[in-house]
Tab-separated table of C-alpha atoms in Angstrom:
chain	number	residue	atom	x	y	z
N	1	ASP	CA	3.178	28.560	-5.363
N	2	ILE	CA	6.714	27.261	-4.901
N	3	VAL	CA	8.013	28.936	-8.039
N	4	ALA	CA	6.304	32.201	-7.120
N	5	ALA	CA	7.841	32.143	-3.640
N	6	LEU	CA	11.300	31.307	-4.984
N	7	ALA	CA	11.101	33.950	-7.724
N	8	LYS	CA	11.105	36.641	-5.049
N	9	ASP	CA	14.466	35.418	-3.743
N	10	LEU	CA	15.958	34.205	-7.038
N	11	GLU	CA	19.018	36.410	-6.721
N	12	ALA	CA	19.823	34.865	-3.337
N	13	PHE	CA	20.339	31.417	-4.922
N	14	ASN	CA	23.262	32.478	-7.169
N	15	ASP	CA	22.623	29.751	-9.751
N	16	PRO	CA	19.768	27.598	-11.080
N	17	ALA	CA	21.054	24.432	-9.361
N	18	ASN	CA	20.670	26.019	-5.914
N	19	ALA	CA	17.213	27.318	-6.832
N	20	TRP	CA	16.227	23.825	-8.025
N	21	ARG	CA	17.400	22.234	-4.746
N	22	GLU	CA	15.404	24.777	-2.757
N	23	ALA	CA	12.331	24.108	-4.908
N	24	LEU	CA	12.637	20.380	-4.134
N	25	VAL	CA	12.987	21.110	-0.406
N	26	GLN	CA	9.860	23.274	-0.478
N	27	PHE	CA	7.980	20.636	-2.472
N	28	ALA	CA	8.949	17.873	-0.019
N	29	LYS	CA	7.721	19.967	2.912
N	30	ARG	CA	4.265	20.122	1.322
N	31	ILE	CA	3.786	16.351	1.045
N	32	PRO	CA	1.804	15.131	4.059
N	33	LEU	CA	3.355	12.104	5.727
N	34	CYS	CA	2.137	9.894	8.521
N	35	ALA	CA	3.801	10.952	11.780
N	36	THR	CA	4.051	7.366	13.025
N	37	ASP	CA	4.764	4.084	11.300
N	38	ARG	CA	1.398	2.379	11.697
N	39	VAL	CA	2.582	-0.881	10.162
N	40	ALA	CA	5.516	-1.193	12.596
N	41	ALA	CA	3.027	-1.175	15.476
N	42	GLY	CA	1.445	-4.316	14.036
N	43	GLY	CA	-2.013	-5.332	12.940
N	44	ARG	CA	-3.596	-6.689	9.799
N	45	PHE	CA	-2.980	-4.680	6.642
N	46	ALA	CA	-4.272	-5.328	3.142
N	47	LEU	CA	-2.731	-3.539	0.190
N	48	VAL	CA	-5.260	-2.787	-2.519
N	49	GLY	CA	-4.892	-1.020	-5.841
N	50	THR	CA	-4.803	-1.408	-9.564
N	51	THR	CA	-2.639	-3.892	-11.422
N	52	GLY	CA	1.058	-3.022	-11.537
N	53	VAL	CA	1.196	-0.293	-8.877
N	54	GLY	CA	3.592	-2.241	-6.653
N	55	LYS	CA	1.380	-3.817	-3.985
N	56	THR	CA	3.489	-6.966	-3.726
N	57	THR	CA	6.752	-5.017	-3.822
N	58	THR	CA	5.477	-2.705	-1.073
N	59	ILE	CA	4.543	-5.719	1.037
N	60	ALA	CA	8.071	-7.089	0.548
N	61	LYS	CA	9.547	-3.783	1.734
N	62	LEU	CA	7.228	-3.531	4.747
N	63	ALA	CA	7.919	-7.144	5.703
N	64	SER	CA	11.679	-6.623	5.369
N	65	GLN	CA	11.571	-3.569	7.631
N	66	PHE	CA	9.510	-5.419	10.213
N	67	VAL	CA	11.830	-8.440	10.198
N	68	LEU	CA	14.879	-6.194	10.460
N	69	HIS	CA	13.538	-4.543	13.624
N	70	ASN	CA	11.508	-7.378	15.202
N	71	GLY	CA	12.710	-10.700	13.818
N	72	ASN	CA	10.587	-13.051	11.743
N	73	ALA	CA	8.541	-14.882	14.398
N	74	ASP	CA	5.629	-12.423	14.585
N	75	ILE	CA	4.841	-11.803	10.924
N	76	ALA	CA	2.964	-13.627	8.172
N	77	LEU	CA	1.923	-12.881	4.600
N	78	ILE	CA	-1.326	-13.786	2.864
N	79	SER	CA	-1.929	-13.976	-0.864
N	80	TYR	CA	-5.651	-13.261	-1.160
N	81	GLU	CA	-7.758	-13.874	-4.251
N	82	SER	CA	-11.536	-13.887	-4.286
N	83	HIS	CA	-11.996	-16.179	-7.282
N	84	ALA	CA	-9.354	-18.001	-9.352
N	85	MET	CA	-6.029	-18.209	-7.554
N	86	ALA	CA	-3.295	-16.080	-9.026
N	87	SER	CA	0.317	-17.121	-8.792
N	88	PRO	CA	1.857	-15.640	-5.617
N	89	ASP	CA	5.446	-16.392	-6.751
N	90	GLN	CA	6.923	-13.026	-5.732
N	91	LEU	CA	5.217	-13.179	-2.332
N	92	LEU	CA	6.469	-16.739	-1.793
N	93	ARG	CA	10.031	-15.663	-2.653
N	94	THR	CA	9.761	-12.826	-0.149
N	95	GLY	CA	8.558	-15.237	2.522
N	96	ASN	CA	11.367	-17.702	1.773
N	97	ILE	CA	14.062	-15.018	1.874
N	98	LEU	CA	12.768	-13.559	5.150
N	99	GLY	CA	11.885	-16.922	6.700
N	100	ILE	CA	8.230	-16.034	7.219
N	101	PRO	CA	5.098	-18.021	6.372
N	102	VAL	CA	3.019	-17.209	3.308
N	103	GLN	CA	-0.569	-18.434	3.308
N	104	LYS	CA	-2.993	-18.530	0.387
N	105	ALA	CA	-6.596	-17.511	0.944
N	106	GLN	CA	-9.223	-17.937	-1.727
N	107	GLY	CA	-12.543	-16.286	-0.984
N	108	PHE	CA	-14.023	-14.654	2.088
N	109	ALA	CA	-14.448	-17.759	4.250
N	110	ASP	CA	-10.895	-18.934	3.543
N	111	LEU	CA	-9.543	-15.473	4.392
N	112	ARG	CA	-11.398	-15.469	7.726
N	113	ASP	CA	-10.071	-18.960	8.561
N	114	THR	CA	-6.528	-18.017	7.557
N	115	LEU	CA	-6.646	-14.866	9.686
N	116	SER	CA	-7.847	-16.847	12.711
N	117	GLN	CA	-4.899	-19.245	12.266
N	118	LEU	CA	-2.565	-16.237	12.315
N	119	ASP	CA	-4.074	-14.557	15.398
N	120	SER	CA	-0.801	-14.862	17.303
N	121	LYS	CA	1.137	-12.879	14.681
N	122	LYS	CA	1.844	-9.233	15.474
N	123	LEU	CA	1.787	-8.249	11.773
N	124	VAL	CA	-0.138	-9.818	8.896
N	125	LEU	CA	0.251	-8.319	5.419
N	126	ILE	CA	-2.328	-9.236	2.788
N	127	ASP	CA	-1.615	-8.999	-0.930
N	128	THR	CA	-4.790	-8.498	-2.962
N	129	PRO	CA	-5.482	-8.905	-6.671
N	130	GLY	CA	-4.869	-5.904	-8.874
N	131	ARG	CA	-7.871	-4.752	-10.837
N	132	SER	CA	-8.600	-1.875	-13.154
N	133	PRO	CA	-11.067	0.612	-11.670
N	134	ARG	CA	-12.952	0.311	-14.959
N	135	GLU	CA	-13.272	-3.493	-14.664
N	136	GLU	CA	-16.657	-5.116	-14.240
N	137	GLY	CA	-17.151	-6.536	-10.738
N	138	PHE	CA	-14.409	-4.296	-9.353
N	139	ASP	CA	-15.694	-4.385	-5.768
N	140	ASP	CA	-16.154	-8.187	-5.492
N	141	PRO	CA	-12.680	-9.114	-4.219
N	142	LEU	CA	-12.716	-6.356	-1.608
N	143	ALA	CA	-15.895	-7.301	0.226
N	144	GLY	CA	-14.096	-9.691	2.593
N	145	LEU	CA	-11.634	-6.984	3.525
N	146	ILE	CA	-14.387	-4.563	4.535
N	147	ASP	CA	-15.863	-6.997	7.081
N	148	PRO	CA	-15.213	-5.380	10.508
N	149	ALA	CA	-14.825	-8.837	12.084
N	150	ASN	CA	-11.579	-9.301	10.128
N	151	LYS	CA	-10.011	-6.155	11.702
N	152	ILE	CA	-8.122	-5.391	8.507
N	153	LYS	CA	-6.681	-1.947	7.885
N	154	THR	CA	-6.516	-1.121	4.206
N	155	LEU	CA	-3.697	0.704	2.434
N	156	LEU	CA	-4.252	1.925	-1.119
N	157	ALA	CA	-1.235	1.614	-3.403
N	158	LEU	CA	-1.047	4.319	-6.061
N	159	SER	CA	1.525	4.780	-8.778
N	160	GLY	CA	3.349	8.068	-8.295
N	161	ASN	CA	3.779	8.501	-12.031
N	162	ALA	CA	0.163	7.818	-13.045
N	163	GLN	CA	-1.873	10.572	-14.634
N	164	GLU	CA	-3.914	12.670	-12.234
N	165	GLY	CA	-7.197	11.597	-13.836
N	166	PHE	CA	-6.438	7.912	-13.342
N	167	GLN	CA	-5.432	8.500	-9.708
N	168	LYS	CA	-8.667	10.392	-9.049
N	169	GLU	CA	-10.665	7.604	-10.695
N	170	THR	CA	-8.866	5.026	-8.549
N	171	LEU	CA	-9.501	7.004	-5.350
N	172	LYS	CA	-13.171	7.328	-6.308
N	173	ARG	CA	-13.473	3.542	-6.775
N	174	TYR	CA	-11.951	2.871	-3.333
N	175	LYS	CA	-13.980	5.525	-1.462
N	176	HIS	CA	-16.284	2.871	0.023
N	177	ILE	CA	-13.348	1.388	1.948
N	178	ASP	CA	-12.166	3.060	5.124
N	179	LEU	CA	-8.568	3.542	4.035
N	180	GLU	CA	-5.851	3.661	6.681
N	181	GLY	CA	-3.481	5.341	4.246
N	182	VAL	CA	-1.963	5.506	0.791
N	183	THR	CA	1.404	4.162	-0.360
N	184	MET	CA	3.271	5.220	-3.478
């Protein structure tokens, strides 16, 4: 669609570089973005997604933005794992750099207890284990996040450079969760 629209006015761009810039502008206008920063308003947010899509890195960026604008008193991070505890080294480094607490929660009951301890925090970001959508028992670690009592909003992290088929498969596997949004 973009190329077809630009082809009509190709002579107006003088050279391919100008046409390419205009194509990028038109492409950017077609990407739907959230009108407000829902995370900045606070709440409990869990980032879910497959292994290696950047959930922990996204949490670090969101936490940094929050601390920059609000200070570090009203934010906490949780490393959540439903079974064997993974190493939350990157999350701990983020917490140390920003001067914010990082809690570990293993299993549903521990997550609920940890969240109740952090009730006074304006923003709680939860890092979840990465799993392949093809993995057996895929839904197990997410059950505690779906519990309405936890008041957790879920953000799905997708890799922007993943093949379309894999992204569709990932979205299909997370359709049972009421997603607040998608990060890339």
